[in-house]
Coordinates of C-alpha atoms and ligand atoms in Angstrom, one line a residue:
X1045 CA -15.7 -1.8 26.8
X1046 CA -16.8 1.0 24.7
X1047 CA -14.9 2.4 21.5
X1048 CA -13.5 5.2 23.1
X1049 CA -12.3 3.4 25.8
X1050 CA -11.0 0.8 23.5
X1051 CA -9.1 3.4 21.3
X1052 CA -7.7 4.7 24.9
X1053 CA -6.5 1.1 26.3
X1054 CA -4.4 0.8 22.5
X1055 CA -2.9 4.3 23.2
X1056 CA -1.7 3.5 26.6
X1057 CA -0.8 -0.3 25.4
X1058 CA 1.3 1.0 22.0
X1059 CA 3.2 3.9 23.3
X1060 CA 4.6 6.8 21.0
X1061 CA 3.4 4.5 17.7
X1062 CA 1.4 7.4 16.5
X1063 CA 1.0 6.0 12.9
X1064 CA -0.8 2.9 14.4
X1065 CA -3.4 5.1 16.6
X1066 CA -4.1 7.0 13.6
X1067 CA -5.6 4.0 11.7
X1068 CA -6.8 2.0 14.1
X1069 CA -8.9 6.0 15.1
X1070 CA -10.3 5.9 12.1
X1071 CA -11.5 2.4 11.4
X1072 CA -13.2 2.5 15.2
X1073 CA -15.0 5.9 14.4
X1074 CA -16.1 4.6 10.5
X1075 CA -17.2 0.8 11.8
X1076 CA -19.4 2.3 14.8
X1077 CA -23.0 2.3 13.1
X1078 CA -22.0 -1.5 12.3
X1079 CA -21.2 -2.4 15.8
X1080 CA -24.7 -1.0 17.1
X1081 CA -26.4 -3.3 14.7
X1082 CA -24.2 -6.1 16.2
X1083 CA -24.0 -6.4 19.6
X1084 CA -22.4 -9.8 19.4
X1085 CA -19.0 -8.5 18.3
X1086 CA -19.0 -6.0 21.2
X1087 CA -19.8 -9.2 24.0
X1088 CA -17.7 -11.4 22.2
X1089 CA -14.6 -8.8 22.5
X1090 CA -13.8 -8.7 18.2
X1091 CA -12.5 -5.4 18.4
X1092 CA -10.4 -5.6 21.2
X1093 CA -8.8 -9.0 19.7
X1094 CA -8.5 -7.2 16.4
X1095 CA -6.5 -4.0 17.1
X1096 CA -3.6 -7.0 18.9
X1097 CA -1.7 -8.6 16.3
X1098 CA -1.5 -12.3 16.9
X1099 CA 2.2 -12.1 16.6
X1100 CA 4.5 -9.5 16.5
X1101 CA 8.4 -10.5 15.0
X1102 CA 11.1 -8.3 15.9
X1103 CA 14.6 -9.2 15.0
X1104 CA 18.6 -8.1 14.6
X1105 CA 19.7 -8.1 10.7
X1106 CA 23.6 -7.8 11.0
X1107 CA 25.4 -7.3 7.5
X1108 CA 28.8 -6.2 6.0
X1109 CA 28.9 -3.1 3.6
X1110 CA 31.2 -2.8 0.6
X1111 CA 34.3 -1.3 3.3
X1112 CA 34.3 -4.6 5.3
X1113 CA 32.4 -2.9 8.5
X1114 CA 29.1 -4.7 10.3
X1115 CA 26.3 -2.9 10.2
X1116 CA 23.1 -3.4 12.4
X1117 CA 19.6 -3.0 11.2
X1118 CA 16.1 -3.6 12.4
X1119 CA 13.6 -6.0 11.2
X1120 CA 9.9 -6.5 11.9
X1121 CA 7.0 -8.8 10.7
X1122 CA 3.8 -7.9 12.4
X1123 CA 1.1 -11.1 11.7
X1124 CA -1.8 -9.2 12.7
X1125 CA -4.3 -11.3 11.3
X1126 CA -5.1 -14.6 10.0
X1127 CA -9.2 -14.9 10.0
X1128 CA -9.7 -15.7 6.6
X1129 CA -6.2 -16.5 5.0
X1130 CA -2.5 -16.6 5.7
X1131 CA -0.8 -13.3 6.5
X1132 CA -0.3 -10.8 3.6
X1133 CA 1.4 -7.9 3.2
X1134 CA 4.7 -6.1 1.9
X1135 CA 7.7 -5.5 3.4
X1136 CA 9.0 -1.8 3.7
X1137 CA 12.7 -1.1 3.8
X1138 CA 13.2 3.0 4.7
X1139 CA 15.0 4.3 7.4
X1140 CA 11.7 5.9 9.3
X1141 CA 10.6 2.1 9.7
X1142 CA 9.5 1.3 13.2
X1143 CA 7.2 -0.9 14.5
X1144 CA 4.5 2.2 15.0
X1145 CA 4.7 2.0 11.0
X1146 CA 4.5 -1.7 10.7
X1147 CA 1.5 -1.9 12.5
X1148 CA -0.2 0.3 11.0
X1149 CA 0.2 -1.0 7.3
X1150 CA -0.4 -4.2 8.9
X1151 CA -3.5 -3.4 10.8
X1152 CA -5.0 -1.3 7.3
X1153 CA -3.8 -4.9 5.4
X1154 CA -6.8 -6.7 7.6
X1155 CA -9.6 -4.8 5.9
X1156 CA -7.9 -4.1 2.3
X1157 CA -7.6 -7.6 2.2
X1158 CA -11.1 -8.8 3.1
X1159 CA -11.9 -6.1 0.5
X1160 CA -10.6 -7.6 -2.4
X1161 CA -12.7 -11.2 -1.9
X1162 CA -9.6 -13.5 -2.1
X1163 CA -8.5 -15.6 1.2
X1164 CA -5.3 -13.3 3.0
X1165 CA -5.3 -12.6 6.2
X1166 CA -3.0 -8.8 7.3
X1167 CA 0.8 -8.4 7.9
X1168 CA 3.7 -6.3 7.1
X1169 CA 6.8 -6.1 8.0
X1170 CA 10.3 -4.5 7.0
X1171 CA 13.0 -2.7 8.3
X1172 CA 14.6 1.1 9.1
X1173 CA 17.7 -0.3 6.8
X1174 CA 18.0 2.2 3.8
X1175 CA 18.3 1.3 0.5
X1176 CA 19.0 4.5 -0.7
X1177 CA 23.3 4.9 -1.8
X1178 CA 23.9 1.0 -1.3
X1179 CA 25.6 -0.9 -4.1
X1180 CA 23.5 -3.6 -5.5
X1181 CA 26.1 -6.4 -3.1
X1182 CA 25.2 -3.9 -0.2
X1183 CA 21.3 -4.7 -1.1
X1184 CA 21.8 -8.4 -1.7
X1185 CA 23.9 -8.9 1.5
X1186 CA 21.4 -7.1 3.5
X1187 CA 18.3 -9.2 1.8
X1188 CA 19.7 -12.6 2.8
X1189 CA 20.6 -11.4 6.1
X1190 CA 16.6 -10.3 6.7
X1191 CA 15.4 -13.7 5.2
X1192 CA 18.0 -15.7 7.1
X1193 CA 15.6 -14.7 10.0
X1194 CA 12.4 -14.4 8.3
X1195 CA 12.6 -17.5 6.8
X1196 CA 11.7 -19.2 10.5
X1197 CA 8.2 -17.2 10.4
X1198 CA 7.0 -17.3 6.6
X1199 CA 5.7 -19.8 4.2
X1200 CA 3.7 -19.9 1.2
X1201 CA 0.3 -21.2 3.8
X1202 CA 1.4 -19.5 6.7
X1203 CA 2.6 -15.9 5.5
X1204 CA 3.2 -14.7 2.6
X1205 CA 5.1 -11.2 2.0
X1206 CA 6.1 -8.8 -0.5
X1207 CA 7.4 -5.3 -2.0
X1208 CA 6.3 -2.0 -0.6
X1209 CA 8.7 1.4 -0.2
X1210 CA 12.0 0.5 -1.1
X1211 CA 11.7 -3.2 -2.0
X1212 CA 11.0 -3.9 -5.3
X1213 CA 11.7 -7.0 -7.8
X1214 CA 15.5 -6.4 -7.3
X1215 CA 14.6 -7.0 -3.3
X1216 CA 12.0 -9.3 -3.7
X1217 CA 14.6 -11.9 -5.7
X1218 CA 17.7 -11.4 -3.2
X1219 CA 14.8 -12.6 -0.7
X1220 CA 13.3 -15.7 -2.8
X1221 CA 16.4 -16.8 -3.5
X1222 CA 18.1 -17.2 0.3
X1223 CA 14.7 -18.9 1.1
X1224 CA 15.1 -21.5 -1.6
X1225 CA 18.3 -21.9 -0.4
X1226 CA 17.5 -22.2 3.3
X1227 CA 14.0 -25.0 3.0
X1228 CA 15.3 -26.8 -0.3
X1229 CA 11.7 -26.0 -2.0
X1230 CA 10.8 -23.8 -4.7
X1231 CA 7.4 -22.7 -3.2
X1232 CA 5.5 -19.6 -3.1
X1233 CA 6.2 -17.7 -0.4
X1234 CA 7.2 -14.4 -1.7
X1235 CA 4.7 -12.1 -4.1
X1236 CA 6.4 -9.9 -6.7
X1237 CA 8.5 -12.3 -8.3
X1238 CA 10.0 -12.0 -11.3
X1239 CA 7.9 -13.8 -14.0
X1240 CA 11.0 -16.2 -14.9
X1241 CA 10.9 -17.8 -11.4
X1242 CA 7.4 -18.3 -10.1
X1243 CA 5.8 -14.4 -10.4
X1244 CA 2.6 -12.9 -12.1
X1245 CA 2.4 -11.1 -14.9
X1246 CA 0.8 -7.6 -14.4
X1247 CA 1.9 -7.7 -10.9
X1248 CA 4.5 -4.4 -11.3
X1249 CA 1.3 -2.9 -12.9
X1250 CA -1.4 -3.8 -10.7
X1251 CA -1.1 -1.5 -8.0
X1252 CA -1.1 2.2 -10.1
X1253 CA -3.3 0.3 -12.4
X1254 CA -6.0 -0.7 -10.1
X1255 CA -6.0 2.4 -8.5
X1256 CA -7.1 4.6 -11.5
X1257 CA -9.6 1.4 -12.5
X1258 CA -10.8 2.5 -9.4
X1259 CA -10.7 6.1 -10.1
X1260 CA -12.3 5.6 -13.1
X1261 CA -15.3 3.9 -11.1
X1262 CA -16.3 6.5 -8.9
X1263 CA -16.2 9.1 -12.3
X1264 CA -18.4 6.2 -13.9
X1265 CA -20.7 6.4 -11.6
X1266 CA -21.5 10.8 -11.7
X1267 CA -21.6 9.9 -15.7
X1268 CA -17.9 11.2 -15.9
X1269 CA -14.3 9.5 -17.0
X1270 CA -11.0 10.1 -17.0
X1271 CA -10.5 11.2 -20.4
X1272 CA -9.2 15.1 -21.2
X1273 CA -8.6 15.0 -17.1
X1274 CA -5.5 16.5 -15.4
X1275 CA -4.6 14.6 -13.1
X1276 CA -1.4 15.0 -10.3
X1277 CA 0.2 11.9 -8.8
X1278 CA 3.0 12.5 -6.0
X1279 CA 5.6 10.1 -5.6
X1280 CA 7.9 8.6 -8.7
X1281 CA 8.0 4.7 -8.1
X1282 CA 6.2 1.8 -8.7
X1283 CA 2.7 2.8 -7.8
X1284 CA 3.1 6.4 -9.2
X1285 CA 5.0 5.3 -12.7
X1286 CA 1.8 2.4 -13.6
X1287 CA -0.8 4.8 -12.3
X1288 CA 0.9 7.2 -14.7
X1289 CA 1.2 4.6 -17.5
X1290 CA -2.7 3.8 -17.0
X1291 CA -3.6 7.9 -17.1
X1292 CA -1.9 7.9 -20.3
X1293 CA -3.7 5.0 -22.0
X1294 CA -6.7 6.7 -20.6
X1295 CA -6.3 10.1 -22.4
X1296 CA -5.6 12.1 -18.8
X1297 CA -3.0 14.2 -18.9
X1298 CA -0.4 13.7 -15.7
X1299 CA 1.5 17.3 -14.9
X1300 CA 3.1 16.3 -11.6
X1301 CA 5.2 13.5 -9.9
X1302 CA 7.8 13.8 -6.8
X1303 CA 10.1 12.1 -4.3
X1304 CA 11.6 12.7 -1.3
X1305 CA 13.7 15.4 -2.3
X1306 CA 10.9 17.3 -4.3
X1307 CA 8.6 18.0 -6.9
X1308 CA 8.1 18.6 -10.5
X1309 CA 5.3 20.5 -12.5
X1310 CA 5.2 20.0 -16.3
X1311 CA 2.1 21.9 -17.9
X1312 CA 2.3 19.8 -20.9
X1313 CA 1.8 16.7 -19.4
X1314 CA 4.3 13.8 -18.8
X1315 CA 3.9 11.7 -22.1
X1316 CA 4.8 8.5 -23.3
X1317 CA 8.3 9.0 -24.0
X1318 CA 9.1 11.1 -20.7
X1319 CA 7.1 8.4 -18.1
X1320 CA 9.9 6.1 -20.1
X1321 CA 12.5 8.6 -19.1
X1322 CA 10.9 8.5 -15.4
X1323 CA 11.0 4.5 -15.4
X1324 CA 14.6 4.1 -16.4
X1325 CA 15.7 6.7 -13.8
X1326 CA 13.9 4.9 -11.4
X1327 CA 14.5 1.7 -11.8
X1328 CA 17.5 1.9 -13.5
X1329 CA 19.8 5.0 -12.3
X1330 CA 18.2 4.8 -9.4
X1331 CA 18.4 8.9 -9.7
X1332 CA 16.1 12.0 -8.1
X1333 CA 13.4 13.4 -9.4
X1334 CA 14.9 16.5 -10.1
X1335 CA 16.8 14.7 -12.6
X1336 CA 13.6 15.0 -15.0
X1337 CA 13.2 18.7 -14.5
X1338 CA 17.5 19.4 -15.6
X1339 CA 16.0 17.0 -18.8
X1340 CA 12.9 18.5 -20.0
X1341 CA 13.5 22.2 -18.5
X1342 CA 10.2 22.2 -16.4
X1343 CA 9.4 23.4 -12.8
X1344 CA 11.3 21.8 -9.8
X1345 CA 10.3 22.4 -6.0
X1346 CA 12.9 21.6 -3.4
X1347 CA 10.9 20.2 -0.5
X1348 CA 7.5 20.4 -2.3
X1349 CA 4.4 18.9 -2.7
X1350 CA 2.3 18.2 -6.0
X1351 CA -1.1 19.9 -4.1
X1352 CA -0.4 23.5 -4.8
X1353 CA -0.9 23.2 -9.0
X1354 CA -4.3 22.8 -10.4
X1355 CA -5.7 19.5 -11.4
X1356 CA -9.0 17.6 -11.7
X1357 CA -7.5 14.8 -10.2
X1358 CA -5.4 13.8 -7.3
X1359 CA -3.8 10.7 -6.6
X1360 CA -1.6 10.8 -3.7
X1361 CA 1.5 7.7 -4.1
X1362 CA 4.6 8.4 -2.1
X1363 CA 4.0 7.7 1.8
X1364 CA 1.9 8.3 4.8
X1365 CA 0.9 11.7 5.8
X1366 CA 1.9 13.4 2.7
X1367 CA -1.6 15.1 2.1
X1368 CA -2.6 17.8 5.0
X1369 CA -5.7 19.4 5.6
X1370 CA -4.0 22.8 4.2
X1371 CA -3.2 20.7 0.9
X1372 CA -6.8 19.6 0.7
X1373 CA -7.9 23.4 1.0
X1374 CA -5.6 24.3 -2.0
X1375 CA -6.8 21.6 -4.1
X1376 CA -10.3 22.1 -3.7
X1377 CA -10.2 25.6 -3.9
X1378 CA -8.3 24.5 -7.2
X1379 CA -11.6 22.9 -8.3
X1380 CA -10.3 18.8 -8.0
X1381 CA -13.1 16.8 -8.3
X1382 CA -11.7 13.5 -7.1
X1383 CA -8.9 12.5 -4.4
X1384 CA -7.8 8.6 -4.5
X1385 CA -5.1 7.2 -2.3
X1386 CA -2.3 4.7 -4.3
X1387 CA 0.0 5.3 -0.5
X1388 CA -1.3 4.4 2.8
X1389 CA -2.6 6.6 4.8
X1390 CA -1.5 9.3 2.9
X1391 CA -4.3 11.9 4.1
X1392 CA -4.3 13.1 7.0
X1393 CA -7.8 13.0 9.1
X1394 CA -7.8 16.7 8.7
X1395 CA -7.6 16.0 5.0
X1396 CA -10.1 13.7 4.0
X1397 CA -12.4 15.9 6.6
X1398 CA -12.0 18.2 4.1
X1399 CA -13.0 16.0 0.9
X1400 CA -16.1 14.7 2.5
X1401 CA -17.5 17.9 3.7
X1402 CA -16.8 19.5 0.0
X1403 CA -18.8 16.8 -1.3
X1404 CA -14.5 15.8 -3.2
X1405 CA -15.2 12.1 -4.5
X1406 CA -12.6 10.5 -2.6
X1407 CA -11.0 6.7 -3.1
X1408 CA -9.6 5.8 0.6
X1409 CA -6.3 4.0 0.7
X1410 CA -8.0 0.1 1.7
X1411 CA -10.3 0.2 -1.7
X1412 CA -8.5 2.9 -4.1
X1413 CA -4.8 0.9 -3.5
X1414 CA -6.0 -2.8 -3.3
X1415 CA -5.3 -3.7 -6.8
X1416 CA -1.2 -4.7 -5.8
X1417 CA -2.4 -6.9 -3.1
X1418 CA -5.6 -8.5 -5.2
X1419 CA -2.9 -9.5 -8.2
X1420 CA -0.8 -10.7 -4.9
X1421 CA -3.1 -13.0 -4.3
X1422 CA -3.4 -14.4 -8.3
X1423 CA 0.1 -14.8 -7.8
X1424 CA -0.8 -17.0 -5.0
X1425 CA -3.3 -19.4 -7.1
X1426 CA -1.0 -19.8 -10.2
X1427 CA 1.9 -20.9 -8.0
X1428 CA -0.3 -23.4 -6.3
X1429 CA -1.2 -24.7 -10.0
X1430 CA 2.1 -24.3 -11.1
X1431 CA 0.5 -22.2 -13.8
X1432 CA 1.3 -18.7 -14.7
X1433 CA -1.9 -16.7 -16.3
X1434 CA -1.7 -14.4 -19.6
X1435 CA -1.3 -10.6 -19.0
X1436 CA -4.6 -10.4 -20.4
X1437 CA -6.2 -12.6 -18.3
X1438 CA -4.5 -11.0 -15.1
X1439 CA -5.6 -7.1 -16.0
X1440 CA -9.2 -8.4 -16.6
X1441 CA -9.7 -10.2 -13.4
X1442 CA -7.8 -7.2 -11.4
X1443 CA -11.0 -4.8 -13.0
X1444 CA -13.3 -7.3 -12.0
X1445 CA -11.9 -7.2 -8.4
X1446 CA -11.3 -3.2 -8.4
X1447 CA -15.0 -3.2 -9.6
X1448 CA -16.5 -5.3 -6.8
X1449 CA -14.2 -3.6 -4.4
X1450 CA -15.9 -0.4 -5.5
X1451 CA -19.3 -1.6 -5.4
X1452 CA -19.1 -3.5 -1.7
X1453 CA -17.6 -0.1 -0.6
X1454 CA -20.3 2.2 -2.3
X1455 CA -23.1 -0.2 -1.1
X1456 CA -22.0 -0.7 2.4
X1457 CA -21.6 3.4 3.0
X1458 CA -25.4 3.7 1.8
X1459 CA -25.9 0.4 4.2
X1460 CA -24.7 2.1 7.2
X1461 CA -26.0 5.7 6.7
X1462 CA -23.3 7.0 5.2
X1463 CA -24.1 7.4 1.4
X1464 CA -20.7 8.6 -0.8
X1465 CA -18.4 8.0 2.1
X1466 CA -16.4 5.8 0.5
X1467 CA -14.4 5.9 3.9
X1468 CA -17.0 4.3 5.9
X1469 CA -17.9 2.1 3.4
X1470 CA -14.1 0.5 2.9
X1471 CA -14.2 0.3 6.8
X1472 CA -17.2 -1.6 7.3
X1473 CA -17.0 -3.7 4.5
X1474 CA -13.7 -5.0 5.2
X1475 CA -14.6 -5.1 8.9
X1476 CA -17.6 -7.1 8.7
X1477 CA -15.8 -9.9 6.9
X1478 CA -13.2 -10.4 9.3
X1479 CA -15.4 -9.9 12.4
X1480 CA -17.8 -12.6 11.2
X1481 CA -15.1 -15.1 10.4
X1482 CA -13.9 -14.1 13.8
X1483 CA -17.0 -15.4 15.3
X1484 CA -17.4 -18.5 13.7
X1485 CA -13.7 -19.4 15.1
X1486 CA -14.0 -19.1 18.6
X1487 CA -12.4 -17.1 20.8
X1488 CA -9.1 -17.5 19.0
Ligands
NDP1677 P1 8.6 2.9 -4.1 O1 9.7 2.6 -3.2 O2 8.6 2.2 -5.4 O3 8.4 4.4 -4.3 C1 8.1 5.3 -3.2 C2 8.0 6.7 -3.7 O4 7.5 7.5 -2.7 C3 9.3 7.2 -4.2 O5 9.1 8.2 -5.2 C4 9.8 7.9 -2.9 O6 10.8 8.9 -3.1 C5 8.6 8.4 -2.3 N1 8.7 8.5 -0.8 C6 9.0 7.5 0.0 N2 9.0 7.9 1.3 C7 8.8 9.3 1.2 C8 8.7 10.3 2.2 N3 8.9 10.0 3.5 N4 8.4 11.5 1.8 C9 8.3 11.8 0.4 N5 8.3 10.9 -0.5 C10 8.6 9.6 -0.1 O7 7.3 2.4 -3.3 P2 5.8 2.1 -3.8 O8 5.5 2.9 -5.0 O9 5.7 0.7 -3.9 O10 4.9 2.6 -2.6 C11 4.3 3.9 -2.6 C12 3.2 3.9 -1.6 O11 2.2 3.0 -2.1 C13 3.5 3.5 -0.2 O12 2.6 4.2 0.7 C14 3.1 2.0 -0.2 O13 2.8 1.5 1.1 C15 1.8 2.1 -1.1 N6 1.4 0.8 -1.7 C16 2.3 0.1 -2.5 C17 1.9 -1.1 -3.1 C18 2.7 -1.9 -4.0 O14 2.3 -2.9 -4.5 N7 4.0 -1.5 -4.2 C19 0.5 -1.6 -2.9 C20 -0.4 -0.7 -2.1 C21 0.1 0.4 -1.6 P3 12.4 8.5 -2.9 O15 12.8 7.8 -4.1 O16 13.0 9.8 -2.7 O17 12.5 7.6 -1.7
2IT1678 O1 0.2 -2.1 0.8 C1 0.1 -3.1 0.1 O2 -1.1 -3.5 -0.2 C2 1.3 -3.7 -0.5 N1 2.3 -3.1 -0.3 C3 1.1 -4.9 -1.3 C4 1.0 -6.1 -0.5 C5 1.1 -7.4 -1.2 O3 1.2 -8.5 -0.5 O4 1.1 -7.5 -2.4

């Protein structure tokens, strides 16, 4: 079957999961110069076996909110694939979960996984239930309702999840905690965990950090760093408050952050003591963004978008889609030299059309974002030693890992005729991994 016909056969088989036939589009289009230098994966089917997940989990989550009534939610835990480790991937809780959305995170985990070296295979999974509003019981009731269930289909060999939107450590530990309860073992099988029971330092960190080490690699490499940069990030939580924190400590000044209500725009540049400020209303408070711009009297856009402000540096981190080909206009025509993607799937194809024809360095999602899953995976080894690693020690082995994932991307884009596309070059090295261990198994 040819790739166009193979893209067609997982329209018709995944109706109206639009998300899903985005990604799996664009890793077909990137990997085609490999697949003509390997017929074998073509007779041998690979691509059509990859684009099914071996197992697709969909179950009820019944819970009672803080007035006595039952509420009904969703839950899903798509095991797309286990070639070369046990599923790995977060679990989103937001009420535009479906299982269009799963699989697509889960589909994008396969080759950001095989990217970053370590053993995990790709899942994800989650649910439409909304965080957003619910008392912390509210959160904890729902969490051991979704593991009660989950708990049948994970395990710290077989799959492994942890956070994404709207779970965090809170989430992460209402979910560790009915598991324990449910097998009797203390045991890996969650990522994310607080560092009192069982997680990694420099986890929280890892993801926003990695993804400006990885910014910082493709500047490094036109003789150019982040230093004296402005630099706009969208989105306010975990990925967008480390990448902050890291912009900081690098001397680049951050003038933009935003939720799903809005936007803010502070000239000055959000220091040290007002990323604190962001944190604690965050994590904390739980509040809106436009909370900081009441605070520090600065610019708030209801509904907006960080990609209309100048910058030299964009780093999309809130959610899928978020980044359109108009945005990309405005920000080149703004002068950005660099576009790296802390969300998945956060440009649209129109978008990073744009970046690669202006010659914009640009950090795809699999590569620029594969620092939270990489430090996933330490997580992994020092529970299996029953060891837990020095935050030193974890930040220097997450730059190592960010740097290889930056050089197999680079190299393989020059491999496959298509020097600088960093898009292609995250495809095909992720792909190529997985496609060989795919081969060596059998027709599994
Ligand atoms: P959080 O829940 O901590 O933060 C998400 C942020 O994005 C919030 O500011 C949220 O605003 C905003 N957001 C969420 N949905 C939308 C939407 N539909 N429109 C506009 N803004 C939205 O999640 P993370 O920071 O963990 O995740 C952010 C992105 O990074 C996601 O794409 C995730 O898949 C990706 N990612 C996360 C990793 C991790 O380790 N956590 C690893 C790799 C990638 P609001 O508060 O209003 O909801
Ligand atoms: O998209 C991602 O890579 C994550 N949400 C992190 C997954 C993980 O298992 O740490």
């Amino acid at each position: 079957m040819s790739i166009d016909r193979i893209y067609e056969q997982v329209v018709n088989r995944n109706p109206g999961e639009v998300e899903f036939h985005q990604a799996v589009r664009e890793v077909l289009e990137s990997i085609e110069p490999a697949i003509e230098k390997h017929p074998e994966f073509m007779s041998s089917k690979v691509i059509e076996r990859l684009v099914e997940p071996e197992r697709v989990i969909m179950f009820r989550v019944p819970w009672v909110d803080d007035s006595g009534e039952v509420q009904v939610n969703r839950g899903f835990r798509v095991q797309f694939n286990s070639a070369i480790g046990p599923y790995k991937g977060g679990l989103r809780f937001h009420p535009s979960v479906y299982l269009g959305i799963i699989k697509f995170l889960g589909f994008e985990q396969i080759f950001k996984n095989a990217l970053t070296g370590l053993a995990m295979g790709g899942g994800k999974g989650g649910s439409d239930f909304d965080p957003k509003g619910k008392s912390d019981t509210e959160v904890m009731n729902f969490c051991q309702s979704f593991m009660t269930e989950l708990s049948r289909h994970v395990g710290p060999d077989t799959d492994v999840p942890a956070g994404d939107i709207g779970v965090g450590r809170r989430e992460i530990g209402y979910m560790f905690g009915q598991y324990k309860r449910l097998v009797n073992r203390f045991e890996g099988v969650l990522t994310g965990k607080g560092p009192e029971w069982g997680g990694s330092l420099g986890r929280p960190e890892a993801t926003g950090y990695g993804l400006v080490y990885f910014t910082q690699e493709m500047l490094k490499a036109q003789g150019d760093d982040l230093k004296g940069k402005t630099v706009s990030i969208s989105g306010s939580g975990n990925v967008a408050q480390f990448a902050l924190d890291k912009c900081l400590q690098l001397g680049a000044k951050v003038v933009t952050l935003s939720d799903s209500s809005g936007c803010i725009y502070d000239p000055d540049g959000i220091g040290r003591d007002k990323f604190e400020y962001v944190v604690r209303l965050k994590e904390i408070k739980r509040g809106r963004i436009k909370e900081y711009a009441e605070e520090y009297d600065v610019e708030y856009v209801d509904g907006g978008r960080p990609w209309d402000y100048p910058c030299d540096i964009a780093l999309p981190s809130a959610t899928q889609n978020e980044l359109d080909g108009a945005d990309a206009n405005t920000l080149a025509d703004n002068g950005v030299m660099a576009v790296a993607e802390g969300a998945n799937m956060p440009s649209t194809p129109e978008a990073i059309e744009v970046f690669l024809e202006k010659g914009i360095l640009f950090g795809p999602a699999k590569a620029a974002n594969a620092g939270g899953v990489s430090v996933s995976g330490l997580e992994m080894s020092q529970n299996s030693q029953r060891l837990s690693w020095s935050f030193q020690e974890v930040d220097q082995k997450l730059q190592e890992i960010m740097r290889n994932i930056y050089l197999t991307t680079a190299e393989n884009g020059k491999k496959y005729g298509a020097e600088g596309n960093f898009v292609v070059g995250a495809n095909v090295g992720g792909f190529m991994k997985v496609a060989r261990a795919m081969m060596d198994l059998g027709v599994i």
